[in-house]
Short mmCIF file of C-alpha atoms in Angstrom, two decimals:
data_model
loop_
_atom_site.label_atom_id
_atom_site.label_comp_id
_atom_site.label_asym_id
_atom_site.label_seq_id
_atom_site.Cartn_x
_atom_site.Cartn_y
_atom_site.Cartn_z
CA UNK I 93 3.45 -28.47 18.07
CA UNK I 94 3.21 -25.99 15.21
CA UNK I 95 3.03 -27.30 11.67
CA UNK I 96 2.73 -25.64 8.29
CA UNK I 97 -0.83 -26.09 7.06
CA UNK I 98 -0.91 -26.49 3.29
CA UNK I 99 -4.74 -26.49 2.85
CA UNK I 100 -5.08 -23.25 4.81
CA UNK I 101 -2.05 -21.75 3.07
CA UNK I 102 -3.44 -22.53 -0.40
CA UNK I 103 -6.81 -21.17 0.66
CA UNK I 104 -5.15 -17.98 1.94
CA UNK I 105 -3.18 -17.42 -1.28
CA UNK I 106 -6.31 -17.96 -3.37
CA UNK I 107 -8.34 -15.71 -1.08
CA UNK I 108 -5.88 -12.82 -1.38
CA UNK I 109 -5.71 -13.26 -5.18
CA UNK I 110 -9.49 -12.89 -5.42
CA UNK I 111 -9.72 -9.68 -3.40
CA UNK I 112 -10.34 -6.18 -4.71
CA UNK I 113 -7.22 -4.06 -5.31
CA UNK I 114 -5.42 -3.27 -2.10
CA UNK I 115 -4.92 0.52 -1.77
CA UNK I 116 -1.88 0.03 0.45
CA UNK I 117 -0.20 -2.27 -2.10
CA UNK I 118 -1.12 0.28 -4.77
CA UNK I 119 0.93 3.13 -3.29
CA UNK I 120 3.49 1.10 -1.29
CA UNK I 121 4.36 -2.20 -3.01
CA UNK I 122 5.58 -5.07 -0.88
CA UNK I 123 9.28 -5.85 -1.06
CA UNK I 124 10.89 -9.02 0.28
CA UNK I 125 14.01 -8.37 2.36
CA UNK I 126 16.64 -10.69 3.79
CA UNK I 127 16.19 -11.06 7.50
CA UNK I 128 14.31 -9.32 10.27
CA UNK I 129 16.96 -6.60 10.38
CA UNK I 130 18.92 -4.95 7.59
CA UNK I 131 18.95 -1.78 5.52
CA UNK I 132 16.85 -0.33 2.72
CA UNK I 133 17.72 2.38 0.20
CA UNK I 134 16.27 5.85 0.81
CA UNK I 135 16.50 8.10 -2.22
CA UNK I 136 16.98 11.88 -1.94
CA UNK I 137 15.51 14.59 -4.12
CA UNK I 138 16.75 14.49 -7.68
CA UNK I 139 17.93 10.90 -7.54
CA UNK I 140 16.36 10.10 -10.91
CA UNK I 141 18.28 12.86 -12.71
CA UNK I 142 21.66 14.38 -11.97
CA UNK I 143 23.76 16.84 -13.89
CA UNK I 144 27.48 16.25 -13.47
CA UNK I 145 30.59 17.50 -15.22
CA UNK I 146 31.53 14.74 -17.68
CA UNK I 147 34.59 16.49 -19.18
CA UNK I 148 37.90 14.75 -18.65
CA UNK I 149 41.24 16.45 -19.27
CA UNK I 150 44.13 14.40 -20.74
CA UNK I 151 45.62 11.93 -18.25
CA UNK I 152 42.92 12.66 -15.67
CA UNK I 153 40.50 10.12 -14.29
CA UNK I 154 36.82 10.12 -15.19
CA UNK I 155 34.42 11.68 -12.73
CA UNK I 156 32.54 9.29 -10.46
CA UNK I 157 28.78 9.55 -10.14
CA UNK I 158 27.72 9.58 -6.50
CA UNK I 159 24.65 7.34 -6.25
CA UNK I 160 23.54 9.36 -3.21
CA UNK I 161 21.02 6.75 -2.00
CA UNK I 162 21.25 6.37 1.76
CA UNK I 163 21.24 3.01 3.57
CA UNK I 164 18.65 3.19 6.35
CA UNK I 165 18.27 0.42 8.95
CA UNK I 166 14.97 -1.39 9.38
CA UNK I 167 13.57 -3.75 11.99
CA UNK I 168 10.63 -5.90 10.97
CA UNK I 169 7.82 -6.38 13.48
CA UNK I 170 6.22 -9.76 14.09
CA UNK I 171 2.50 -9.69 13.26
CA UNK I 172 0.13 -12.61 13.64
CA UNK I 173 -3.54 -13.48 13.96
CA UNK I 174 -5.27 -16.77 14.73
CA UNK I 175 -8.65 -18.46 14.78
CA UNK I 176 -9.58 -21.49 16.85
CA UNK I 177 -11.70 -24.59 16.29
CA UNK I 178 -12.86 -26.00 19.61
CA UNK I 179 -13.17 -29.77 19.94
CA UNK I 180 -16.82 -29.22 20.80
CA UNK I 181 -17.43 -27.90 17.28
CA UNK I 182 -16.43 -31.24 15.77
CA UNK I 183 -19.41 -33.55 15.53
CA UNK I 184 -19.04 -37.08 16.95
CA UNK I 185 -18.22 -39.61 14.27
CA UNK I 186 -16.64 -37.00 12.01
CA UNK I 187 -13.71 -39.34 11.33
CA UNK I 188 -10.17 -37.99 11.46
CA UNK I 189 -10.23 -35.23 14.06
CA UNK I 190 -7.59 -33.10 12.36
CA UNK I 191 -9.26 -33.31 8.96
CA UNK I 192 -12.62 -32.37 10.49
CA UNK I 193 -11.02 -29.42 12.28
CA UNK I 194 -9.40 -28.30 9.00
CA UNK I 195 -12.76 -28.32 7.24
CA UNK I 196 -14.34 -26.14 9.92
CA UNK I 197 -11.27 -23.88 9.85
CA UNK I 198 -11.62 -23.39 6.10
CA UNK I 199 -15.12 -22.06 6.70
CA UNK I 200 -13.77 -19.64 9.33
CA UNK I 201 -10.64 -18.58 7.47
CA UNK I 202 -12.49 -15.99 5.37
CA UNK I 203 -13.20 -13.99 8.52
CA UNK I 204 -9.63 -14.48 9.74
CA UNK I 205 -8.10 -13.25 6.50
CA UNK I 206 -10.55 -10.36 6.10
CA UNK I 207 -9.60 -9.09 9.56
CA UNK I 208 -5.90 -9.67 8.82
CA UNK I 209 -6.10 -7.74 5.53
CA UNK I 210 -8.09 -4.82 6.96
CA UNK I 211 -5.72 -4.51 9.91
CA UNK I 212 -2.64 -4.48 7.68
CA UNK I 213 -4.11 -1.84 5.35
CA UNK I 214 -5.27 0.38 8.20
CA UNK I 215 -1.94 0.10 10.04
CA UNK I 216 0.02 0.88 6.87
CA UNK I 217 -2.11 3.88 5.93
CA UNK I 218 -1.84 5.18 9.48
CA UNK I 219 1.96 4.88 9.36
CA UNK I 220 2.30 6.68 6.03
CA UNK I 221 -0.17 9.39 7.02
CA UNK I 222 1.94 10.12 10.10
CA UNK I 223 5.16 10.17 8.08
CA UNK I 224 3.98 12.05 4.96
CA UNK I 225 2.70 15.48 5.93
CA UNK I 226 -0.26 16.80 3.96
CA UNK I 227 0.69 19.59 1.54
CA UNK I 228 0.13 22.90 3.28
CA UNK I 229 -2.54 25.19 1.86
CA UNK I 230 -3.69 22.64 -0.74
CA UNK I 231 -6.81 20.55 -1.17
CA UNK I 232 -9.57 23.02 -0.26
CA UNK I 233 -11.53 21.88 -3.30
CA UNK I 234 -15.03 22.56 -2.03
CA UNK I 235 -14.39 26.29 -1.90
CA UNK I 236 -16.29 28.53 -4.32
CA UNK I 237 -13.13 29.80 -6.00
CA UNK I 238 -11.18 26.53 -5.82
CA UNK I 239 -9.51 25.30 -9.01
CA UNK I 240 -8.27 21.74 -8.33
CA UNK I 241 -6.97 21.16 -11.86
CA UNK I 242 -4.79 24.27 -11.74
CA UNK I 243 -3.56 23.30 -8.29
CA UNK I 244 -2.71 19.76 -9.39
CA UNK I 245 -0.88 21.02 -12.48
CA UNK I 246 1.27 23.27 -10.30
CA UNK I 247 2.01 20.38 -7.93
CA UNK I 248 2.95 18.13 -10.85
CA UNK I 249 5.30 20.73 -12.32
CA UNK I 250 7.06 21.12 -8.97
CA UNK I 251 7.13 17.34 -8.49
CA UNK I 252 8.80 16.73 -11.86
CA UNK I 253 11.36 19.51 -11.30
CA UNK I 254 12.21 18.04 -7.90
CA UNK I 255 12.29 14.34 -8.76
CA UNK I 256 12.92 14.14 -12.50
CA UNK I 257 9.87 11.91 -12.89
CA UNK I 258 6.11 12.39 -12.67
CA UNK I 259 3.96 10.45 -10.21
CA UNK I 260 2.58 7.27 -11.76
CA UNK I 261 0.12 6.29 -9.01
CA UNK I 262 -2.94 8.34 -8.05
CA UNK I 263 -4.97 7.10 -5.07
CA UNK I 264 -8.22 8.91 -4.31
CA UNK I 265 -10.45 8.23 -1.36
CA UNK I 266 -14.09 8.07 -2.41
CA UNK I 267 -14.79 11.25 -0.43
CA UNK I 268 -11.97 13.14 -2.18
CA UNK I 269 -13.11 11.97 -5.63
CA UNK I 270 -16.67 13.12 -4.94
CA UNK I 271 -15.39 16.53 -3.80
CA UNK I 272 -13.35 16.85 -7.01
CA UNK I 273 -16.31 15.87 -9.19
CA UNK I 274 -18.57 18.38 -7.42
CA UNK I 275 -16.13 21.27 -7.81
CA UNK I 276 -17.59 24.08 -9.93
CA UNK I 277 -14.45 24.64 -12.00
CA UNK I 278 -14.21 20.92 -12.79
CA UNK I 279 -17.90 20.77 -13.67
CA UNK I 280 -17.37 23.56 -16.22
CA UNK I 281 -14.51 21.64 -17.85
CA UNK I 282 -16.46 18.39 -17.95
CA UNK I 283 -19.52 20.04 -19.49
CA UNK I 284 -17.63 20.50 -22.78
CA UNK I 285 -16.48 16.87 -23.03
CA UNK I 286 -18.39 13.92 -24.43
CA UNK I 287 -18.19 12.06 -21.12
CA UNK I 288 -20.17 14.78 -19.26
CA UNK I 289 -18.76 13.28 -16.07
CA UNK I 290 -15.24 13.28 -14.70
CA UNK I 291 -13.38 10.03 -15.30
CA UNK I 292 -9.80 9.08 -14.42
CA UNK I 293 -8.90 9.16 -18.13
CA UNK I 294 -10.36 12.66 -18.48
CA UNK I 295 -8.60 13.81 -15.31
CA UNK I 296 -5.22 12.70 -16.70
CA UNK I 297 -6.03 14.42 -19.98
CA UNK I 298 -6.80 17.68 -18.17
CA UNK I 299 -3.53 17.32 -16.27
CA UNK I 300 -1.60 16.81 -19.54
CA UNK I 301 -0.46 13.36 -18.40
CA UNK I 302 -1.61 11.49 -21.49
CA UNK I 303 -0.71 11.81 -25.14
CA UNK I 304 1.66 10.43 -27.72
CA UNK I 305 4.60 8.69 -26.11
CA UNK I 306 3.14 9.01 -22.60
CA UNK I 307 1.97 6.18 -20.38
CA UNK I 308 -0.98 7.24 -18.28
CA UNK I 309 -0.57 6.90 -14.50
CA UNK I 310 -2.47 4.19 -12.66
CA UNK I 311 -5.57 5.30 -10.78
CA UNK I 312 -7.45 3.80 -7.85
CA UNK I 313 -10.48 5.11 -5.99
CA UNK I 314 -11.08 3.33 -2.71
CA UNK I 315 -12.79 3.31 0.64
CA UNK I 316 -11.07 1.41 3.44
CA UNK I 317 -13.78 0.52 5.94
CA UNK I 318 -12.45 -0.09 9.44
CA UNK I 319 -14.66 -1.12 12.31
CA UNK I 320 -14.23 -0.59 16.03
CA UNK I 321 -12.74 -3.72 17.64
CA UNK I 322 -15.09 -5.48 20.08
CA UNK I 323 -17.68 -2.79 20.89
CA UNK I 324 -18.97 -3.25 24.42
CA UNK I 325 -22.44 -4.08 25.67
CA UNK I 326 -25.04 -1.61 24.44
CA UNK I 327 -22.32 0.23 22.51
CA UNK I 328 -23.40 0.55 18.85
CA UNK I 329 -20.94 -0.72 16.28
CA UNK I 330 -19.27 2.11 14.40
CA UNK I 331 -17.08 2.11 11.33
CA UNK I 332 -14.77 4.66 9.82
CA UNK I 333 -12.87 5.17 6.57
CA UNK I 334 -9.12 4.69 7.03
CA UNK I 335 -8.44 6.69 3.85
CA UNK I 336 -10.47 9.63 5.11
CA UNK I 337 -10.51 12.37 2.47
CA UNK I 338 -6.93 11.86 1.32
CA UNK I 339 -5.42 11.95 -2.16
CA UNK I 340 -2.02 10.32 -2.65
CA UNK I 341 0.35 10.93 -5.56
CA UNK I 342 3.48 8.79 -5.64
CA UNK I 343 6.01 7.10 -7.88
CA UNK I 344 6.44 3.32 -8.06
CA UNK I 345 9.11 1.46 -10.00
CA UNK I 346 7.64 -1.55 -11.76
CA UNK I 347 10.46 -3.84 -10.61
CA UNK I 348 10.66 -5.69 -7.32
CA UNK I 349 14.35 -5.30 -6.51
CA UNK I 350 15.78 -3.75 -3.36
CA UNK I 351 17.34 -0.92 -5.40
CA UNK I 352 14.17 0.12 -7.26
CA UNK I 353 13.04 3.65 -6.46
CA UNK I 354 9.59 3.94 -4.94
CA UNK I 355 8.03 6.60 -2.79
CA UNK I 356 6.92 4.10 -0.13
CA UNK I 357 7.41 0.41 0.59
CA UNK I 358 6.10 -2.43 2.70
CA UNK I 359 9.06 -4.53 3.79
CA UNK I 360 8.45 -8.16 4.62
CA UNK I 361 10.50 -11.28 5.26
CA UNK I 362 10.45 -14.49 3.30
CA UNK I 363 9.42 -15.13 -0.28
CA UNK I 364 7.58 -12.97 -2.78
CA UNK I 365 4.12 -13.46 -1.28
CA UNK I 366 3.19 -11.51 1.88
CA UNK I 367 1.17 -14.58 2.99
CA UNK I 368 4.31 -15.99 4.53
CA UNK I 369 3.27 -18.32 7.34
CA UNK I 370 0.13 -20.37 7.86
CA UNK I 371 0.46 -22.78 10.77
CA UNK I 372 -1.81 -24.93 12.89
CA UNK I 373 -1.33 -26.30 16.38
CA UNK I 374 -3.40 -28.01 19.03
CA UNK I 375 -3.76 -26.56 22.54
CA UNK I 376 -4.58 -29.41 24.91
CA UNK I 377 -5.57 -27.13 27.80
CA UNK I 378 -8.11 -25.29 25.69
CA UNK I 379 -9.00 -28.39 23.63
CA UNK I 380 -8.77 -26.16 20.57
CA UNK I 381 -6.94 -26.35 17.26
CA UNK I 382 -5.62 -22.92 16.31
CA UNK I 383 -4.92 -21.74 12.76
CA UNK I 384 -2.56 -18.80 12.55
CA UNK I 385 -1.31 -16.48 9.82
CA UNK I 386 1.77 -14.40 10.43
CA UNK I 387 4.23 -12.06 8.80
CA UNK I 388 7.30 -10.05 9.78
CA UNK I 389 6.76 -6.61 8.25
CA UNK I 390 7.58 -2.92 8.48
CA UNK I 391 6.70 0.21 6.52
CA UNK I 392 9.22 2.62 5.02
CA UNK I 393 9.16 6.00 3.24
CA UNK I 394 11.87 5.19 0.71
CA UNK I 395 11.82 8.34 -1.45
CA UNK I 396 10.29 11.16 0.64
CA UNK I 397 10.13 13.77 -2.14
CA UNK I 398 8.17 11.36 -4.39
CA UNK I 399 5.12 11.41 -2.11
CA UNK I 400 2.36 14.00 -2.09
CA UNK I 401 -0.59 13.72 0.26
CA UNK I 402 -3.53 16.08 0.02
CA UNK I 403 -6.14 16.31 2.75
CA UNK I 404 -9.22 17.30 0.76
CA UNK I 405 -11.84 19.56 2.28
#
């Protein structure tokens, strides 16, 4: 019989709250939806600003603003992961069997949640990479004549003209940030600043994104380490970086309502916290108590024109 496990649930919530910033949450905030199926709002180009004729002749009705946002169906997938505590792991005389199993499970839950978190991030990044094409002819920042700042300024100008807003989230893979810092044109610009090294604050200053009345975008540099699952005998363990050499620019509304405009979203069922279900159950055949975390989720590109992905080389 499955039962909600409060100790493991509380541990899971605390564990997630203590983790480093999640790059997937950074560019695609989680949004609670009602039910496993439903619709989400997908916003077209220019949603944030529209010019309409507001003149009204005598006795005529006022013009109606077409919201334009499209209702797109979604279907959440069921994801789950579990860890087991075999009866043989419980020492004789440990007292209440369930309590002893819970204590051992708490020690194992860190590994369970780390694998759960890494899998979710890697799956989400893979989905968005497949559905957001890298900007063509951009990102060759290691070239001798490359000028990344000029290229980014041009992209930002086009972005603002298309969407009516500027991106407010910048996600750099560690590899992409190093390539930017090593660029000759950037090095020349940095040499004349007090910092002598490129910083996120200096980058936004060079891109004219800071100043009086402006709120600087949020910045995150990350590496998402992903290991090969269960390498075989005599097969060396190998890891890779799920972010690769990507740079992501996107727009995220600060609110958490279904109608808020964001470039990308993680849709999940039930409550505000993505740690939705933590259950335990005993399998008599295996003589094992299993502890399982689960979530119904899906990924969605909710405002396609608000997303820029650069594959840096």
